[in-house]
Coordinates of C-alpha atoms in Angstrom, one line a residue:
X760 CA 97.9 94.3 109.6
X761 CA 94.9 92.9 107.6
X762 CA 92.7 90.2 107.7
X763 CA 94.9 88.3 105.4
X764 CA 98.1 88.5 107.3
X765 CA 98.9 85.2 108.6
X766 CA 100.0 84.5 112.4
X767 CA 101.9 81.3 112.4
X768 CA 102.6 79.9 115.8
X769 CA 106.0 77.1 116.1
X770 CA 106.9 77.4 119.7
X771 CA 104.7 74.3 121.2
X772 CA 101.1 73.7 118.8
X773 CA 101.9 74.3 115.3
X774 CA 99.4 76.5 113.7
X775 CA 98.3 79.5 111.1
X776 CA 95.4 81.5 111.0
X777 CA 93.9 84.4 109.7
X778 CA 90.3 86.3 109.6
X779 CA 89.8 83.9 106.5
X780 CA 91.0 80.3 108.0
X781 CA 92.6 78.3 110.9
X782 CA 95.2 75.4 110.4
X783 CA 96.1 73.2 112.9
X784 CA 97.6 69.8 113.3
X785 CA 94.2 68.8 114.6
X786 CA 92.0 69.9 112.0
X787 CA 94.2 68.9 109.2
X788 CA 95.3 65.4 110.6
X789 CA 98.4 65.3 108.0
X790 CA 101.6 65.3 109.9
X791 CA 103.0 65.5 106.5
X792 CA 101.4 68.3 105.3
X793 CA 102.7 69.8 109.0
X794 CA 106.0 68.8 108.2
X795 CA 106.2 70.7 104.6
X796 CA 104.7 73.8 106.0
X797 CA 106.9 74.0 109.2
X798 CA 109.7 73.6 107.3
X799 CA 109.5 76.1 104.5
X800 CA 108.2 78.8 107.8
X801 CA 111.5 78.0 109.7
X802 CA 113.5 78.4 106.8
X803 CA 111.5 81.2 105.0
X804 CA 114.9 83.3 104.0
X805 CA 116.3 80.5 102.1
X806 CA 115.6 77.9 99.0
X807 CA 115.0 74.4 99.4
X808 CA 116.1 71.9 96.9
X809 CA 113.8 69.1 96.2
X810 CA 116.1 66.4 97.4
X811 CA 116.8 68.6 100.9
X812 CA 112.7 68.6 101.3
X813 CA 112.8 64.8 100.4
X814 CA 114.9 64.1 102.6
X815 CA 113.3 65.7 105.6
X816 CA 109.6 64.5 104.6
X817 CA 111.0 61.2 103.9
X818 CA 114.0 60.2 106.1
X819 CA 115.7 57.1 105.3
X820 CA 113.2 55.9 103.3
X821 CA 112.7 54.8 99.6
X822 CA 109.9 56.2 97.4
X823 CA 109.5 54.9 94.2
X824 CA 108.9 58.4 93.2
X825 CA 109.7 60.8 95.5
X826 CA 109.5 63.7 93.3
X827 CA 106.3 62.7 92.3
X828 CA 104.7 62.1 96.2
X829 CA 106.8 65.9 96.7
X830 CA 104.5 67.7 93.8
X831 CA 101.4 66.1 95.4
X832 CA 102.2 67.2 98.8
X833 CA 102.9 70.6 97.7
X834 CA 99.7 70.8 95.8
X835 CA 98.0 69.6 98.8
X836 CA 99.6 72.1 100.8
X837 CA 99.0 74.7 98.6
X838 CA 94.5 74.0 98.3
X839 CA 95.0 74.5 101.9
X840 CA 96.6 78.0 102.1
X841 CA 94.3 78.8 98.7
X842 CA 91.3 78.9 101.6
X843 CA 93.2 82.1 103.7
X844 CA 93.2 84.2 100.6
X845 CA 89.4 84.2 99.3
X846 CA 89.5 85.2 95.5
X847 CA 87.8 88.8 95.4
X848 CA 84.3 88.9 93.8
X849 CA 86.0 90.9 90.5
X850 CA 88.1 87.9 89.7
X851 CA 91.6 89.4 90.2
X852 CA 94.3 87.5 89.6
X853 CA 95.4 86.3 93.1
X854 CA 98.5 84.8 92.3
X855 CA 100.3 87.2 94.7
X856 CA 99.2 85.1 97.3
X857 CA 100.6 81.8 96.5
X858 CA 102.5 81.0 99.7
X859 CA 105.0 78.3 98.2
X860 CA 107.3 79.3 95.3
X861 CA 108.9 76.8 93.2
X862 CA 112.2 77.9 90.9
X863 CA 115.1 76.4 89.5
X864 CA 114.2 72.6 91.1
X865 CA 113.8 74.6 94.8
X866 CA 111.1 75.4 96.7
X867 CA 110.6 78.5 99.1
X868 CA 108.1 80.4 101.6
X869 CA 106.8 83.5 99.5
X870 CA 108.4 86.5 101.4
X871 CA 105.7 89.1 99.6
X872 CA 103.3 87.0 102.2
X873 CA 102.5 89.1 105.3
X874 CA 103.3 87.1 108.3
X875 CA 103.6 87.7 112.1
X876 CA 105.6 84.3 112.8
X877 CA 106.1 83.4 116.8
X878 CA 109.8 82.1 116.7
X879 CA 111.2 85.0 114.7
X880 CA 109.3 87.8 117.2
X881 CA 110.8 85.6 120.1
X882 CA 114.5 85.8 118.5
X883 CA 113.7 89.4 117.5
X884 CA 112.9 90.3 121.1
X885 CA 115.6 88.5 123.0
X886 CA 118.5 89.9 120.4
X887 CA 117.1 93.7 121.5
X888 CA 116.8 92.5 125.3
X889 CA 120.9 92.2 124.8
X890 CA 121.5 95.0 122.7
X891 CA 119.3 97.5 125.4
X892 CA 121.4 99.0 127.7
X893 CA 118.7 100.1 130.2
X894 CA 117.9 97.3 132.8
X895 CA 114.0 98.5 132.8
X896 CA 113.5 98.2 129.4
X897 CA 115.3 95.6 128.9
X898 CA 113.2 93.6 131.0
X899 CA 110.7 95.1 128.4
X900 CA 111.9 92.7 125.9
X901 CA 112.8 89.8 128.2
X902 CA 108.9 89.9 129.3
X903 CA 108.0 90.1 125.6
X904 CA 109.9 87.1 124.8
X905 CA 109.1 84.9 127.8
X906 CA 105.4 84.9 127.1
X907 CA 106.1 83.8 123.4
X908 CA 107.3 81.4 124.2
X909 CA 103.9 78.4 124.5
X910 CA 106.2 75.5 124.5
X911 CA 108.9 73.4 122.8
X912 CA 109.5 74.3 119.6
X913 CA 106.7 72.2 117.0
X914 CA 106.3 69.6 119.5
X915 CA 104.4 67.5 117.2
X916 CA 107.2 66.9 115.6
X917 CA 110.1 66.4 118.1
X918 CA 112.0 63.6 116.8
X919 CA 112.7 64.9 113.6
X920 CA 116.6 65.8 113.7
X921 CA 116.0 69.7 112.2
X922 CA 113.4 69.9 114.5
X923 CA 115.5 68.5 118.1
X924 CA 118.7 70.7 117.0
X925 CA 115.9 73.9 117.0
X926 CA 114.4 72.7 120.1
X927 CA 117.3 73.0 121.8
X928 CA 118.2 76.2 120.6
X929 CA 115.0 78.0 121.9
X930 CA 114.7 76.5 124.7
X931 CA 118.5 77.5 125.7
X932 CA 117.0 80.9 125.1
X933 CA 113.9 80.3 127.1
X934 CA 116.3 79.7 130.0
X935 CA 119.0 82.3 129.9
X936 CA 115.9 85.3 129.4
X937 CA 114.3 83.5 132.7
X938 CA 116.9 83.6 134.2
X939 CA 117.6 87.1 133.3
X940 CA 114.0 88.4 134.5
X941 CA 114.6 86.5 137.6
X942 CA 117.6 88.4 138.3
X943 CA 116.3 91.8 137.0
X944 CA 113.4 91.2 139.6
X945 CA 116.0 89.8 142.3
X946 CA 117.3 93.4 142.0
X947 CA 114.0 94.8 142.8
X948 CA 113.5 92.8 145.9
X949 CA 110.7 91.3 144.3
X950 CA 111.3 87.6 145.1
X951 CA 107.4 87.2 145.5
X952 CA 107.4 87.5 141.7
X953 CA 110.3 85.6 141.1
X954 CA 108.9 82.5 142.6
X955 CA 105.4 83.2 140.3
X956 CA 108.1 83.2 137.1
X957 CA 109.8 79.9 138.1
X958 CA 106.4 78.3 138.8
X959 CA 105.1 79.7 135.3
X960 CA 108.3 78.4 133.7
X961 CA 108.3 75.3 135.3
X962 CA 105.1 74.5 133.6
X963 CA 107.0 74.5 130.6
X964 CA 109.9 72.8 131.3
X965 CA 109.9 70.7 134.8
X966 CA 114.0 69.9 133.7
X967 CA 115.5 72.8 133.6
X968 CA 117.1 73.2 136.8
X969 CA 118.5 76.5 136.5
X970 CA 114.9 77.7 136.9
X971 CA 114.7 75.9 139.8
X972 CA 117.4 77.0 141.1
X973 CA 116.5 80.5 141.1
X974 CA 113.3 80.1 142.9
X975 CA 115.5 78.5 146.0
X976 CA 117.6 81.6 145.9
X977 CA 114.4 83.6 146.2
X978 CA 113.1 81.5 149.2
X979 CA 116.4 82.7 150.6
X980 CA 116.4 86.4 150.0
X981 CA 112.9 86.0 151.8
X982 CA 114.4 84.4 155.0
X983 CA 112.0 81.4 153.9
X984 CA 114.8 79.2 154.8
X985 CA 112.2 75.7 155.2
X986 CA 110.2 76.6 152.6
X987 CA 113.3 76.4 150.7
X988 CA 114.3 73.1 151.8
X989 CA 110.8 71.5 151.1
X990 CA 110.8 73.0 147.5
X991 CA 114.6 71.3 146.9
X992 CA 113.2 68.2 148.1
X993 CA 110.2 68.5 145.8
X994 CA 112.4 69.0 142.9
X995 CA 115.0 66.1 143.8
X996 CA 112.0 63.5 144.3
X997 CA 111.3 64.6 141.0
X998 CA 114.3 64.5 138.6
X999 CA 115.0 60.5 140.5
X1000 CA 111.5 59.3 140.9
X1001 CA 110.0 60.4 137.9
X1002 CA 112.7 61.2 135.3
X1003 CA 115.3 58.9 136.7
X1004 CA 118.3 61.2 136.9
X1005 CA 120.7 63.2 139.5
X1006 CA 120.4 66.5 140.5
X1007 CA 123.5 68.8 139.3
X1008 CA 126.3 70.0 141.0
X1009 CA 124.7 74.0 141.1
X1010 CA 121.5 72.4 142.5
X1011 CA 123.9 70.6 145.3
X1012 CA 125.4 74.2 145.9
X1013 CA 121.7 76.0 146.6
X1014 CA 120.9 72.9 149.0
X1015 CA 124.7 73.9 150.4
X1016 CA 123.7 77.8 150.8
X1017 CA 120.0 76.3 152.8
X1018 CA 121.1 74.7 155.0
X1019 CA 123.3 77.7 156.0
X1020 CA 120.7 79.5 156.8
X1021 CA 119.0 77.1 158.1
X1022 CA 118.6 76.8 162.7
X1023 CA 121.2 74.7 164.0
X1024 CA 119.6 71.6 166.2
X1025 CA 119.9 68.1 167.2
X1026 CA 117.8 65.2 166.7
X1027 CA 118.0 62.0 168.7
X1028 CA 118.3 58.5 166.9
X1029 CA 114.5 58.3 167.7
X1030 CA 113.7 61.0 165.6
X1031 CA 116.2 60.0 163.2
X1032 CA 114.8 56.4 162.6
X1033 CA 111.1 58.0 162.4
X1034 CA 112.3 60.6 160.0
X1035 CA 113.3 57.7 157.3
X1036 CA 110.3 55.5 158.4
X1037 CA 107.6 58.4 157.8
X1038 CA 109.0 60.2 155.0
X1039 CA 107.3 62.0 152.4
X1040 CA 107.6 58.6 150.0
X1041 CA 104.8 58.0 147.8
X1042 CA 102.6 54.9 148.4
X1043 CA 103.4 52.3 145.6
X1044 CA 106.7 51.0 143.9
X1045 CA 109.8 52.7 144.6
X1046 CA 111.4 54.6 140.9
X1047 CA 114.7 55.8 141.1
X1048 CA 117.7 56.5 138.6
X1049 CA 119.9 54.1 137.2
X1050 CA 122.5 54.2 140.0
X1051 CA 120.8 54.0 142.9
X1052 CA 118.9 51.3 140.8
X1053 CA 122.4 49.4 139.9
X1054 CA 123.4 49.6 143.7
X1055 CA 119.9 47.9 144.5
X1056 CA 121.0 45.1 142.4
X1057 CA 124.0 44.4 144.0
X1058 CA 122.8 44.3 146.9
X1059 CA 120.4 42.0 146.0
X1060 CA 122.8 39.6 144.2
X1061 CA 124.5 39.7 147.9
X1062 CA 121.4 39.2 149.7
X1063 CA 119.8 36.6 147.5
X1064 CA 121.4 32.9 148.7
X1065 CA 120.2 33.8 152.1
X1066 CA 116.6 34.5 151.2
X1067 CA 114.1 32.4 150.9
X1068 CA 112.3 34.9 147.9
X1069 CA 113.7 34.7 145.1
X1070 CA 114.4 38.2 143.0
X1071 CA 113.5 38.7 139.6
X1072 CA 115.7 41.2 137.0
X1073 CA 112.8 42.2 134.5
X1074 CA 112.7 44.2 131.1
X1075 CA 109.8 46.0 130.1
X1076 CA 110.8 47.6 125.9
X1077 CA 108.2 49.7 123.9
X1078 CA 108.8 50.0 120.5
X1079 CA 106.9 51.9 117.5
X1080 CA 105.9 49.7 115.4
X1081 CA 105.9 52.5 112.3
X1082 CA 109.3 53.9 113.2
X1083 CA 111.7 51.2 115.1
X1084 CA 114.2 52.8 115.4
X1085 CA 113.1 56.2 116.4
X1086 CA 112.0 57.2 119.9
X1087 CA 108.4 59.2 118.8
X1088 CA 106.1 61.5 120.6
X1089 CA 103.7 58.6 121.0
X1090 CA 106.2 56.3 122.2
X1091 CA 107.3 59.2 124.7
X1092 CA 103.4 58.8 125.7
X1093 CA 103.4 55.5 125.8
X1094 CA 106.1 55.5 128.6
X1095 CA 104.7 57.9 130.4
X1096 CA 102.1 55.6 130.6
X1097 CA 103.2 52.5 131.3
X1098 CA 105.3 54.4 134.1
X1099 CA 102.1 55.6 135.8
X1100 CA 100.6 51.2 135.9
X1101 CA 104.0 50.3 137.5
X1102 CA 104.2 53.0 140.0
X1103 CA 100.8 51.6 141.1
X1104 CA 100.7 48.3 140.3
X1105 CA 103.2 46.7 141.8
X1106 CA 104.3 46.2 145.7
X1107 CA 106.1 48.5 147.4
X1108 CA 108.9 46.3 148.5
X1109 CA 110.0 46.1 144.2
X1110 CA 111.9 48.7 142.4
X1111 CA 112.2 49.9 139.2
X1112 CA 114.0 52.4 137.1
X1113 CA 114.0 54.0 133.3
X1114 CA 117.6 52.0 131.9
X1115 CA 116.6 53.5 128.4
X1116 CA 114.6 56.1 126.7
X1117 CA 112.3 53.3 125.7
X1118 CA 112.7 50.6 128.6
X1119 CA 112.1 50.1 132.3
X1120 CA 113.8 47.6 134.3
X1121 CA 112.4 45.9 137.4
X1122 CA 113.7 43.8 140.1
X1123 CA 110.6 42.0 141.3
X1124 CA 110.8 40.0 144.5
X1125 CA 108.4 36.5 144.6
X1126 CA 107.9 33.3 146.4
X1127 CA 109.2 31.6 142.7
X1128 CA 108.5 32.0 138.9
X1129 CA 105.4 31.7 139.0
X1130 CA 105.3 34.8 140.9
X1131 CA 107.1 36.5 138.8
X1132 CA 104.9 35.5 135.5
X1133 CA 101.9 36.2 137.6
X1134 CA 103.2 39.9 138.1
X1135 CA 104.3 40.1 134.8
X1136 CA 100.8 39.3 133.5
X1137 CA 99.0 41.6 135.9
X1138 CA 101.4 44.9 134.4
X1139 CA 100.8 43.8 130.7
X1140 CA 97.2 43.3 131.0
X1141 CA 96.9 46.5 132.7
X1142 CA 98.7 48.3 130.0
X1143 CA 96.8 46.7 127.7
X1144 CA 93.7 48.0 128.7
X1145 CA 94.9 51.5 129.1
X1146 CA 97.3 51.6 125.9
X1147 CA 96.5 54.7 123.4
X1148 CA 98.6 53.4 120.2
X1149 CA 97.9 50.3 118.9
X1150 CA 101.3 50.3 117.0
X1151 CA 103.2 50.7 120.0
X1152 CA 104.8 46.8 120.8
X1153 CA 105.6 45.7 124.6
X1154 CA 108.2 42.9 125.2
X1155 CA 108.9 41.8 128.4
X1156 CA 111.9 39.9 129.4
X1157 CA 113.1 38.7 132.5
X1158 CA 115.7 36.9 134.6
X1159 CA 116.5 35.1 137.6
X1160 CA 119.5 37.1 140.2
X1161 CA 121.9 34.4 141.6

């Protein structure tokens, strides 16, 4: 390796250095530019028309000269990567160096360019991991590849279509060598570490529940039967409360094998009543998934001509102003946001739920109308205040339940 080999990192942070230059989303500020580059890396072994590079840097769009806004972007790109070859003080030609070839109306990553490039030493090391027929050094490899991987897979970029189908890919990968190492180090009886993995790769990906899954099962081989329990309840609060979904059926099946091993006992319906009263229930509005949410409705609809209240069913939509119908990174943020001013600002007596990647819905109980605009109008001008994208559009509808 040189100073002028490039390390080019794709699995979370997007960037390329050198002893000559750094390039990063940040320091460049053109997502475009970010775009161009990732996609010639990922695809480095093949050419790319023009009209296939149009069509990813300009989806569903119309330039009035797109080859034209191509050929500027690619000079653009090109100044850039100029500054990680410095020209030698003799004035040699340098042309060796040109990272982007264009030929025959395609363009392509140079392969004569040196390159230590994250996602293809991840693949490398997991496809020797399987091929290795000693468990020891195949955990080797399985190590190797686990602390590649920094993240999802250009995460600047996560809505793009070539981008999500990639995503996916590694992070399928991610999972089955975590798995793998967990099992490797089951073998071992070392569960302590096994529970340091899953906490490691939980960091990266709170969903996968596989990885959770395994960290239950080390609790286990431990005889850490409660500890166990309070780590599946941690993780269920989780995928309803915050991400609005059901556990799975292999996470019902590790609750199944706790409580077998779990002391039998008796509470009385004292302890039973103060067990739902004082719960581990955080202080503000209740989230849960669509479901649960759906059944709370009904039962509201039920309840409501004997109440003196009146219940509210209320719609809360983002929308990217710049890309409608896409749901973007910011827009991600944005809910994540405006998730963290209704947890809080609400009462605890309303509920709410995520009904859409982009929407929450509320059910908001009030003396009258007024009530309800008055909540309404507390939430908006909260998220006002605390909003990060200007082009990001709240609507807010709502509706009387009778």
């Amino acid at each position: 390796m040189s100073e002028t080999t490039l390390y080019i990192k794709m699995l979370g942070e997007f960037s390329i250095k050198n002893g000559y230059n750094n390039f990063t989303h940040i320091n460049n500020k053109s997502i475009q530019i970010t775009r161009l580059l990732s996609y010639l890396i990922a695809n480095k072994d093949t050419e790319v028309s023009k009209d296939k590079l149009i069509d990813v840097l300009w989806p569903e769009e119309n330039a009035a000269n797109p080859s034209g806004a191509l050929r500027n972007l690619v000079y653009r790109a090109r100044q850039i990567l100029a500054d990680f070859f410095p020209k030698p003080e003799d004035g040699q030609d340098t042309s060796e160096n040109e990272c982007i070839l264009f030929s025959k109306s395609a363009y392509r990553w140079n392969p004569a360019i040196d390159c230590v490039i994250d996602i293809y030493q991840f693949e490398q090391a997991v496809n020797l991991a399987e091929k290795e027929p000693d468990p020891d050094e195949q955990f080797v490899w399985l190590q190797k590849a686990h602390d590649l991987y920094h993240g999802d897979f250009l995460n600047i970029l996560s809505s793009d279509e070539w981008v999500i189908f990639r995503s996916v890919y590694y992070k399928n990968l991610y999972t089955k060598i975590t798995v793998n190492m967990c099992r490797y180090l089951s073998s071992k009886q070392n569960y302590s570490r096994v529970i340091r993995l899953c906490e490691a790769s939980s960091l990266v990906d709170q969903m996968d529940e596989q990885i959770h899954i395994e960290k239950i099962h080390a609790y286990l081989k431990m005889h850490a039967p409660s500890q166990a329990l309070a780590y599946y309840y941690s993780v269920s609060d989780l995928f309803t409360q915050k991400f609005g979904i059901d556990i799975g059926s292999d996470m019902r099946k590790a609750y199944q094998e706790i409580i077998r091993q779990l002391p039998n006992y008796h509470q009385d319906i004292t302890g039973l009543e103060e067990n739902l009263r004082n719960g581990n229930a955080e202080k503000g509005t209740f989230y849960c998934n669509f479901d649960i949410f759906k059944n709370i409705y009904l039962i509201n609809l039920r309840s409501v001509r004997r109440s003196q209240s009146k219940r509210y069913l209320t719609l809360f939509t983002l929308m990217d102003n710049n890309h409608p119908d896409e749901i973007t990174s910011d827009l991600i943020e944005e809910m994540d946001n405006l998730y963290q001013i209704l947890s809080k600002n609400l009462r605890s007596n309303d509920v709410f739920t995520k009904s859409s990647p982009s929407q929450f819905s509320l059910i908001l109980t009030v003396a009258n109308e007024n009530g309800c605009k008055t909540a309404i109008s507390r939430i908006v001008d909260r998220y006002s205040k605390k909003k990060l994208h200007n082009y990001i559009l709240l609507q807010v509808d709502y509706r009387l339940i009778q």
